[in-house]
Short mmCIF file of C-alpha atoms and ligand atoms in Angstrom, two decimals:
data_model
loop_
_atom_site.label_atom_id
_atom_site.label_comp_id
_atom_site.label_asym_id
_atom_site.label_seq_id
_atom_site.Cartn_x
_atom_site.Cartn_y
_atom_site.Cartn_z
CA MET X 1 -32.35 45.74 -27.88
CA HIS X 2 -30.90 49.25 -28.80
CA VAL X 3 -31.62 51.95 -26.45
CA THR X 4 -30.05 55.47 -27.23
CA GLY X 5 -29.61 58.07 -24.73
CA PRO X 6 -28.18 57.75 -20.91
CA LEU X 7 -29.16 54.39 -19.28
CA PHE X 8 -29.87 56.24 -15.71
CA PRO X 9 -30.66 59.47 -14.73
CA GLU X 10 -27.76 61.84 -14.65
CA ALA X 11 -28.06 62.33 -11.10
CA SER X 12 -28.09 58.64 -10.25
CA CYS X 13 -25.68 57.35 -7.74
CA ALA X 14 -27.19 53.74 -8.11
CA LEU X 15 -24.52 50.77 -8.06
CA ALA X 16 -26.00 49.54 -11.29
CA ALA X 17 -25.54 53.06 -12.86
CA ARG X 18 -21.91 53.05 -11.85
CA PHE X 19 -21.33 49.58 -13.12
CA LEU X 20 -23.23 49.16 -16.21
CA THR X 21 -21.41 50.70 -19.19
CA ARG X 22 -23.26 51.13 -22.49
CA ALA X 23 -21.15 48.32 -23.83
CA LEU X 24 -21.94 46.13 -21.19
CA PHE X 25 -25.81 46.95 -21.57
CA ASP X 26 -25.63 46.37 -25.32
CA ARG X 27 -24.04 42.97 -24.87
CA LEU X 28 -26.59 41.74 -22.25
CA ALA X 29 -29.57 43.45 -23.33
CA MET X 30 -30.79 40.69 -25.90
CA ARG X 31 -30.65 37.74 -23.34
CA LYS X 32 -33.65 36.42 -21.70
CA THR X 33 -33.99 34.02 -18.87
CA ALA X 34 -36.28 31.11 -18.98
CA THR X 35 -39.06 33.07 -17.58
CA GLY X 36 -38.43 35.87 -20.11
CA PHE X 37 -36.91 38.31 -17.78
CA THR X 38 -34.25 40.91 -19.29
CA LEU X 39 -31.76 43.56 -18.42
CA PRO X 40 -34.04 46.47 -19.39
CA LEU X 41 -36.72 45.08 -17.01
CA ALA X 42 -34.03 44.55 -14.29
CA ILE X 43 -32.90 48.19 -14.26
CA GLN X 44 -36.45 49.86 -14.47
CA SER X 45 -36.43 51.09 -11.01
CA GLY X 46 -33.05 52.68 -11.24
CA GLN X 47 -34.20 54.50 -14.36
CA LYS X 48 -37.32 55.73 -13.01
CA ASN X 49 -35.93 56.73 -9.44
CA HIS X 50 -32.83 59.05 -9.82
CA ASP X 51 -32.46 58.27 -5.97
CA SER X 52 -31.86 54.71 -6.27
CA SER X 53 -29.11 53.23 -4.41
CA ILE X 54 -28.84 50.04 -6.07
CA GLY X 55 -31.12 50.56 -9.03
CA ILE X 56 -31.52 46.88 -10.26
CA TYR X 57 -33.79 43.88 -9.33
CA ALA X 58 -33.65 40.15 -10.11
CA GLY X 59 -36.80 38.77 -11.87
CA ASP X 60 -35.85 35.17 -11.18
CA ALA X 61 -32.95 33.05 -9.83
CA GLU X 62 -31.54 32.70 -13.44
CA SER X 63 -31.02 36.51 -13.43
CA TYR X 64 -28.09 36.37 -11.20
CA THR X 65 -26.07 34.10 -13.46
CA LEU X 66 -27.39 35.31 -16.96
CA PHE X 67 -26.63 39.05 -15.94
CA ARG X 68 -23.86 38.11 -13.59
CA GLU X 69 -21.61 40.77 -15.16
CA ILE X 70 -23.72 43.34 -13.80
CA PHE X 71 -25.02 41.73 -10.54
CA ASP X 72 -21.49 40.71 -9.58
CA PRO X 73 -19.96 44.24 -9.14
CA VAL X 74 -23.21 45.54 -7.54
CA ILE X 75 -23.26 42.59 -5.08
CA THR X 76 -19.45 43.00 -4.01
CA SER X 77 -19.63 46.74 -3.89
CA TYR X 78 -23.03 46.63 -1.57
CA HIS X 79 -21.80 43.85 0.66
CA GLN X 80 -18.17 45.36 0.83
CA ILE X 81 -16.72 41.88 -0.41
CA THR X 82 -13.08 41.72 -1.86
CA GLY X 83 -12.59 38.94 -4.38
CA PRO X 84 -15.04 36.36 -5.42
CA VAL X 85 -17.99 35.69 -3.27
CA ARG X 86 -18.30 32.35 -1.38
CA HIS X 87 -20.96 32.31 0.71
CA THR X 88 -21.54 29.32 3.25
CA GLY X 89 -24.49 29.64 5.49
CA GLU X 90 -25.09 27.85 9.10
CA LEU X 91 -28.30 27.76 11.03
CA ALA X 92 -27.19 25.96 14.09
CA LEU X 93 -29.33 26.75 17.04
CA LEU X 94 -27.60 28.94 19.66
CA ASP X 95 -27.33 28.81 23.48
CA THR X 96 -26.95 32.68 24.76
CA ALA X 97 -28.66 34.30 27.69
CA ASP X 98 -30.77 37.35 27.54
CA LEU X 99 -29.12 40.47 26.36
CA ASP X 100 -30.85 42.53 28.74
CA PRO X 101 -32.58 40.47 31.45
CA ASP X 102 -33.76 43.34 33.42
CA GLY X 103 -35.58 44.95 30.44
CA ASP X 104 -33.92 48.40 30.89
CA PHE X 105 -32.77 48.85 27.44
CA ILE X 106 -33.96 46.54 24.75
CA VAL X 107 -37.78 46.84 23.69
CA SER X 108 -37.68 44.12 21.25
CA SER X 109 -35.82 41.67 19.38
CA ARG X 110 -36.72 40.59 15.80
CA VAL X 111 -35.00 38.28 13.00
CA ARG X 112 -36.12 38.18 9.56
CA VAL X 113 -35.06 36.30 6.13
CA ALA X 114 -36.21 36.68 2.74
CA ARG X 115 -36.76 33.59 0.44
CA ASN X 116 -38.18 32.86 -2.80
CA LEU X 117 -39.33 29.62 -4.48
CA ALA X 118 -36.79 28.32 -6.96
CA ALA X 119 -39.45 27.11 -9.52
CA HIS X 120 -41.03 30.52 -9.93
CA ALA X 121 -40.18 34.00 -11.34
CA PHE X 122 -39.67 36.39 -8.30
CA PRO X 123 -42.18 39.12 -7.66
CA PRO X 124 -40.65 41.86 -10.01
CA HIS X 125 -41.59 39.47 -12.90
CA ILE X 126 -44.12 36.74 -11.60
CA SER X 127 -47.42 36.36 -13.46
CA ARG X 128 -50.55 36.76 -11.69
CA GLN X 129 -51.13 33.04 -11.93
CA ASP X 130 -47.99 31.96 -10.55
CA ARG X 131 -48.30 34.40 -7.76
CA GLN X 132 -51.36 32.67 -6.62
CA CYS X 133 -49.72 29.30 -7.15
CA VAL X 134 -46.66 30.52 -4.94
CA GLU X 135 -49.21 31.49 -2.27
CA LYS X 136 -50.99 28.23 -2.20
CA GLN X 137 -47.80 26.20 -2.08
CA ILE X 138 -46.62 28.57 0.81
CA LEU X 139 -49.87 27.98 2.57
CA ASP X 140 -49.80 24.22 2.14
CA ALA X 141 -46.38 24.26 3.78
CA LEU X 142 -47.29 26.60 6.38
CA LYS X 143 -50.28 24.33 7.37
CA LEU X 144 -48.17 21.47 8.48
CA LEU X 145 -46.10 23.63 11.03
CA PRO X 146 -46.69 22.25 14.58
CA ASP X 147 -47.38 24.40 17.70
CA PRO X 148 -46.21 27.06 18.62
CA LEU X 149 -45.87 27.89 15.07
CA LYS X 150 -49.36 26.83 14.17
CA GLY X 151 -51.51 30.00 13.24
CA CYS X 152 -53.76 31.52 10.73
CA TYR X 153 -53.68 33.26 7.40
CA HIS X 154 -54.81 36.58 6.76
CA PRO X 155 -55.24 36.97 2.97
CA MET X 156 -55.11 40.33 1.46
CA GLY X 157 -56.57 39.54 -1.95
CA GLU X 158 -60.04 40.78 -0.94
CA LEU X 159 -59.24 43.80 0.99
CA GLU X 160 -60.74 47.41 -0.33
CA PRO X 161 -57.98 49.71 -0.57
CA GLU X 162 -59.53 51.83 2.42
CA GLN X 163 -59.17 48.75 4.58
CA ILE X 164 -55.37 48.24 4.13
CA PRO X 165 -54.17 50.95 6.50
CA ARG X 166 -56.19 49.54 9.50
CA GLU X 167 -55.18 46.02 8.78
CA CYS X 168 -51.40 47.05 8.46
CA LEU X 169 -51.74 48.54 11.94
CA ALA X 170 -53.23 45.23 13.38
CA GLY X 171 -50.33 43.33 11.82
CA ARG X 172 -52.62 41.48 9.20
CA ALA X 173 -51.49 43.03 6.08
CA PHE X 174 -48.46 44.91 4.67
CA PRO X 175 -48.47 48.07 2.69
CA PRO X 176 -48.15 48.07 -1.01
CA GLY X 177 -44.48 49.32 -1.12
CA ASP X 178 -42.50 52.18 -2.26
CA ARG X 179 -41.93 53.84 -5.55
CA PHE X 180 -38.79 51.65 -6.08
CA GLN X 181 -40.74 48.39 -5.94
CA GLU X 182 -43.59 49.95 -7.89
CA ALA X 183 -41.18 50.83 -10.84
CA ALA X 184 -39.95 47.38 -10.70
CA GLY X 185 -43.09 45.85 -11.03
CA ILE X 186 -43.28 44.33 -7.70
CA ILE X 187 -46.57 46.02 -6.79
CA ARG X 188 -48.55 44.50 -9.88
CA ASP X 189 -52.03 43.28 -9.09
CA PHE X 190 -51.73 44.43 -5.51
CA PRO X 191 -53.10 43.14 -2.90
CA LEU X 192 -54.06 39.99 -5.00
CA SER X 193 -52.22 36.81 -3.62
CA ARG X 194 -50.78 38.83 -0.89
CA GLY X 195 -51.41 38.15 2.84
CA ILE X 196 -49.67 37.49 6.33
CA TYR X 197 -49.57 34.04 8.24
CA THR X 198 -49.34 34.65 11.99
CA SER X 199 -48.61 32.19 14.88
CA GLU X 200 -51.30 32.26 17.61
CA ASP X 201 -48.83 33.80 20.12
CA LYS X 202 -47.72 36.38 17.10
CA LYS X 203 -44.15 35.57 17.64
CA PHE X 204 -43.65 34.07 14.15
CA MET X 205 -44.77 35.73 10.94
CA VAL X 206 -44.82 35.09 7.27
CA TRP X 207 -45.31 37.82 4.59
CA ILE X 208 -46.30 36.26 1.49
CA ASN X 209 -45.82 37.86 -1.99
CA GLU X 210 -44.36 41.27 -0.78
CA GLU X 211 -40.82 42.07 -2.29
CA ASP X 212 -39.96 38.23 -2.09
CA HIS X 213 -42.21 35.34 -2.28
CA LEU X 214 -41.58 34.90 1.74
CA ARG X 215 -40.42 37.24 4.58
CA ILE X 216 -40.41 34.86 7.54
CA ILE X 217 -40.10 37.02 10.83
CA CYS X 218 -39.58 36.17 14.27
CA MET X 219 -40.10 38.69 17.17
CA GLU X 220 -40.72 39.23 20.80
CA ARG X 221 -40.68 42.01 23.25
CA SER X 222 -37.67 40.98 24.97
CA GLY X 223 -33.87 41.03 24.84
CA HIS X 224 -33.64 37.50 24.10
CA LEU X 225 -32.61 37.69 20.48
CA VAL X 226 -30.98 34.09 20.42
CA ARG X 227 -34.52 32.52 21.52
CA VAL X 228 -35.83 34.69 18.72
CA PHE X 229 -33.34 33.31 16.29
CA ASN X 230 -33.94 29.52 17.53
CA ARG X 231 -37.46 30.00 16.61
CA LEU X 232 -36.88 31.09 13.25
CA ALA X 233 -34.09 28.77 12.58
CA THR X 234 -36.59 25.95 13.59
CA ALA X 235 -39.34 27.27 11.29
CA LEU X 236 -36.92 27.65 8.44
CA GLU X 237 -35.74 24.01 8.82
CA MET X 238 -39.51 22.87 8.79
CA LEU X 239 -40.33 24.85 5.85
CA GLY X 240 -37.39 23.77 4.04
CA GLN X 241 -38.54 20.29 3.98
CA TYR X 242 -41.72 21.30 1.96
CA LEU X 243 -40.41 24.23 0.02
CA VAL X 244 -37.43 24.48 -2.40
CA PHE X 245 -35.85 27.87 -2.08
CA ALA X 246 -33.96 29.68 -4.59
CA ALA X 247 -30.01 29.63 -3.64
CA HIS X 248 -26.98 29.61 -5.51
CA PRO X 249 -23.70 27.89 -4.34
CA ASP X 250 -21.67 31.07 -4.02
CA LEU X 251 -24.36 33.64 -3.49
CA GLY X 252 -26.50 31.78 -1.07
CA TYR X 253 -30.10 32.57 -0.92
CA LEU X 254 -31.36 34.69 -4.03
CA ASN X 255 -34.01 37.26 -3.71
CA ALA X 256 -35.54 40.31 -5.71
CA CYS X 257 -32.94 42.62 -4.48
CA PRO X 258 -29.20 42.05 -4.67
CA THR X 259 -29.04 43.61 -1.09
CA ASN X 260 -30.95 40.75 0.47
CA ILE X 261 -29.02 37.70 -0.72
CA GLY X 262 -26.43 35.23 1.07
CA THR X 263 -28.28 34.70 4.62
CA ALA X 264 -30.85 37.32 3.64
CA MET X 265 -31.30 37.89 7.32
CA ARG X 266 -31.67 40.92 9.38
CA ALA X 267 -31.54 40.54 12.86
CA GLY X 268 -31.87 43.28 15.39
CA VAL X 269 -33.26 45.04 18.40
CA HIS X 270 -35.26 47.95 19.31
CA ILE X 271 -32.96 49.63 22.08
CA ARG X 272 -33.40 52.70 24.16
CA LEU X 273 -30.12 54.67 24.55
CA PRO X 274 -30.69 58.14 25.90
CA LYS X 275 -27.22 58.70 26.69
CA LEU X 276 -25.60 57.53 23.64
CA GLU X 277 -28.03 59.40 21.43
CA LYS X 278 -26.37 62.63 23.10
CA GLN X 279 -23.06 61.24 21.74
CA PRO X 280 -23.54 60.38 18.15
CA GLU X 281 -19.97 60.00 17.19
CA MET X 282 -19.25 57.52 19.92
CA MET X 283 -22.24 55.46 18.92
CA LYS X 284 -21.20 55.58 15.08
CA LYS X 285 -17.71 54.32 16.13
CA LEU X 286 -19.15 51.52 18.26
CA ALA X 287 -21.53 50.61 15.24
CA ARG X 288 -18.67 50.50 12.90
CA ASP X 289 -16.28 48.76 15.00
CA HIS X 290 -19.14 45.88 15.44
CA GLY X 291 -20.59 45.90 12.23
CA LEU X 292 -24.01 47.07 13.36
CA GLN X 293 -26.45 49.08 11.02
CA ILE X 294 -28.35 51.99 13.02
CA ARG X 295 -31.74 52.92 11.80
CA GLY X 296 -34.56 55.17 12.86
CA THR X 297 -37.37 53.73 15.33
CA ALA X 298 -39.67 52.77 12.44
CA GLY X 299 -36.70 51.41 10.03
CA GLU X 300 -34.91 52.81 7.40
CA LYS X 301 -34.64 56.53 6.62
CA THR X 302 -37.07 57.19 9.60
CA GLN X 303 -36.54 59.48 12.84
CA VAL X 304 -35.51 58.36 16.32
CA THR X 305 -38.33 58.68 18.66
CA GLY X 306 -38.09 58.20 22.40
CA SER X 307 -34.33 57.52 22.03
CA VAL X 308 -35.24 54.00 20.49
CA PHE X 309 -32.97 52.99 17.95
CA ASP X 310 -33.21 49.96 15.38
CA ILE X 311 -29.88 48.33 15.54
CA SER X 312 -29.06 45.48 13.24
CA ASN X 313 -26.39 43.47 11.42
CA PHE X 314 -24.78 45.23 8.48
CA ARG X 315 -23.26 41.99 6.92
CA ARG X 316 -25.63 39.51 5.19
CA LEU X 317 -23.40 37.69 2.78
CA GLY X 318 -20.16 35.81 3.01
CA VAL X 319 -20.94 35.24 6.79
CA SER X 320 -23.10 32.71 8.39
CA GLU X 321 -26.51 33.10 10.23
CA THR X 322 -24.80 31.97 13.33
CA ARG X 323 -22.00 34.10 13.12
CA ILE X 324 -24.12 37.15 12.60
CA ILE X 325 -26.34 36.45 15.75
CA GLN X 326 -22.83 36.05 17.85
CA ASP X 327 -21.37 39.21 16.42
CA LEU X 328 -24.68 41.12 16.86
CA SER X 329 -25.00 39.87 20.50
CA PHE X 330 -21.42 41.23 21.17
CA GLY X 331 -22.16 44.65 19.51
CA ILE X 332 -25.39 45.10 21.28
CA ALA X 333 -23.74 44.01 24.81
CA ALA X 334 -20.96 46.59 23.92
CA LEU X 335 -23.71 49.45 23.48
CA ILE X 336 -25.43 48.54 26.75
CA LYS X 337 -22.01 48.52 28.57
CA LYS X 338 -21.26 52.07 27.14
CA GLU X 339 -24.71 53.33 27.69
CA LYS X 340 -24.64 52.52 31.46
CA LYS X 341 -21.03 53.97 31.86
CA LEU X 342 -22.31 57.29 30.38
C1 LIG K 1 -32.83 51.23 -4.41
O1 LIG K 1 -32.05 51.02 -5.37
O2 LIG K 1 -32.40 52.24 -3.61
C2 LIG K 1 -34.01 50.60 -4.07
N1 LIG K 1 -34.34 49.62 -4.89
C3 LIG K 1 -33.96 49.77 -2.64
C4 LIG K 1 -32.57 49.26 -2.32
C5 LIG K 1 -32.62 48.43 -0.88
N2 LIG K 1 -33.13 47.23 -1.00
C6 LIG K 1 -34.46 46.94 -0.23
O3 LIG K 1 -35.01 47.89 0.32
N3 LIG K 1 -34.62 45.84 -0.55
#
């Protein structure tokens, strides 16, 4: 394929724009994965959105190896890894106490991982028929889970567009996604073959066919992050007996967005810190020292309301799941200690 003109908008600060030279593009542009995914398809989102921070998605597991000359620098730069990536995970159950037993600070704890089935194209490139097949395979596996993970599925396929916001509020649907995902092809045929599985106690959830085939989520309204993690580790272990997840020996679990590979895990708490809120520099330093990411109350790029921050792990690749939870627990304890002291 020969494309003339700039590959990305001039104002783009995307990592893909930084590393994808014209010569590299020309060399890789003719390649096609077994599912038919190409580099021009991978960079569509970055081309259409001048404010992309990454600007590239994988259409399948093979994308990470066939186009590794562009994925590798994006991955090492985003995940701040020096040298070659050598990821090794560890999902051992942990034994740590509640981080906030009196419930003075932590509102809720949440852990999520992203997974894709190895045998199918990822959401940016999947066909309608394969998406349906993925939904069925995942549901068949979920049906085998024992209590307390047993639950029910809320298919979104038959929802009318006007019903979706209400279902989202009730936790039975997820929104169609953002313009980055739309440009990447992730929202094609929405809401067909999408849905949310929830356990009866609502502490375990699986989003099917959103940005990845599976987003597996555990949460509860307490500071017991380790209990939440252990529940997720148990569910993942069981699902892994029935489903083959896309993974790479050095990169860990593979997902549509290169920011979400490795452990593909984001663990965190919603925590009320009114005193630290007034000391943003102190809070930033604590976050930096403990590898924490601070987000607004409703997630990325949102405002902080009621002094409630979303605090989670920054590192996801090149560090084990167990280590992430241990470091995060340590960091959150340090924040609570400082808040009490102020
Ligand atoms: C970007 O390039 O800015 C978007 N594709 C989003 C990157 C962050 N990844 C994500 O939310 N999964």
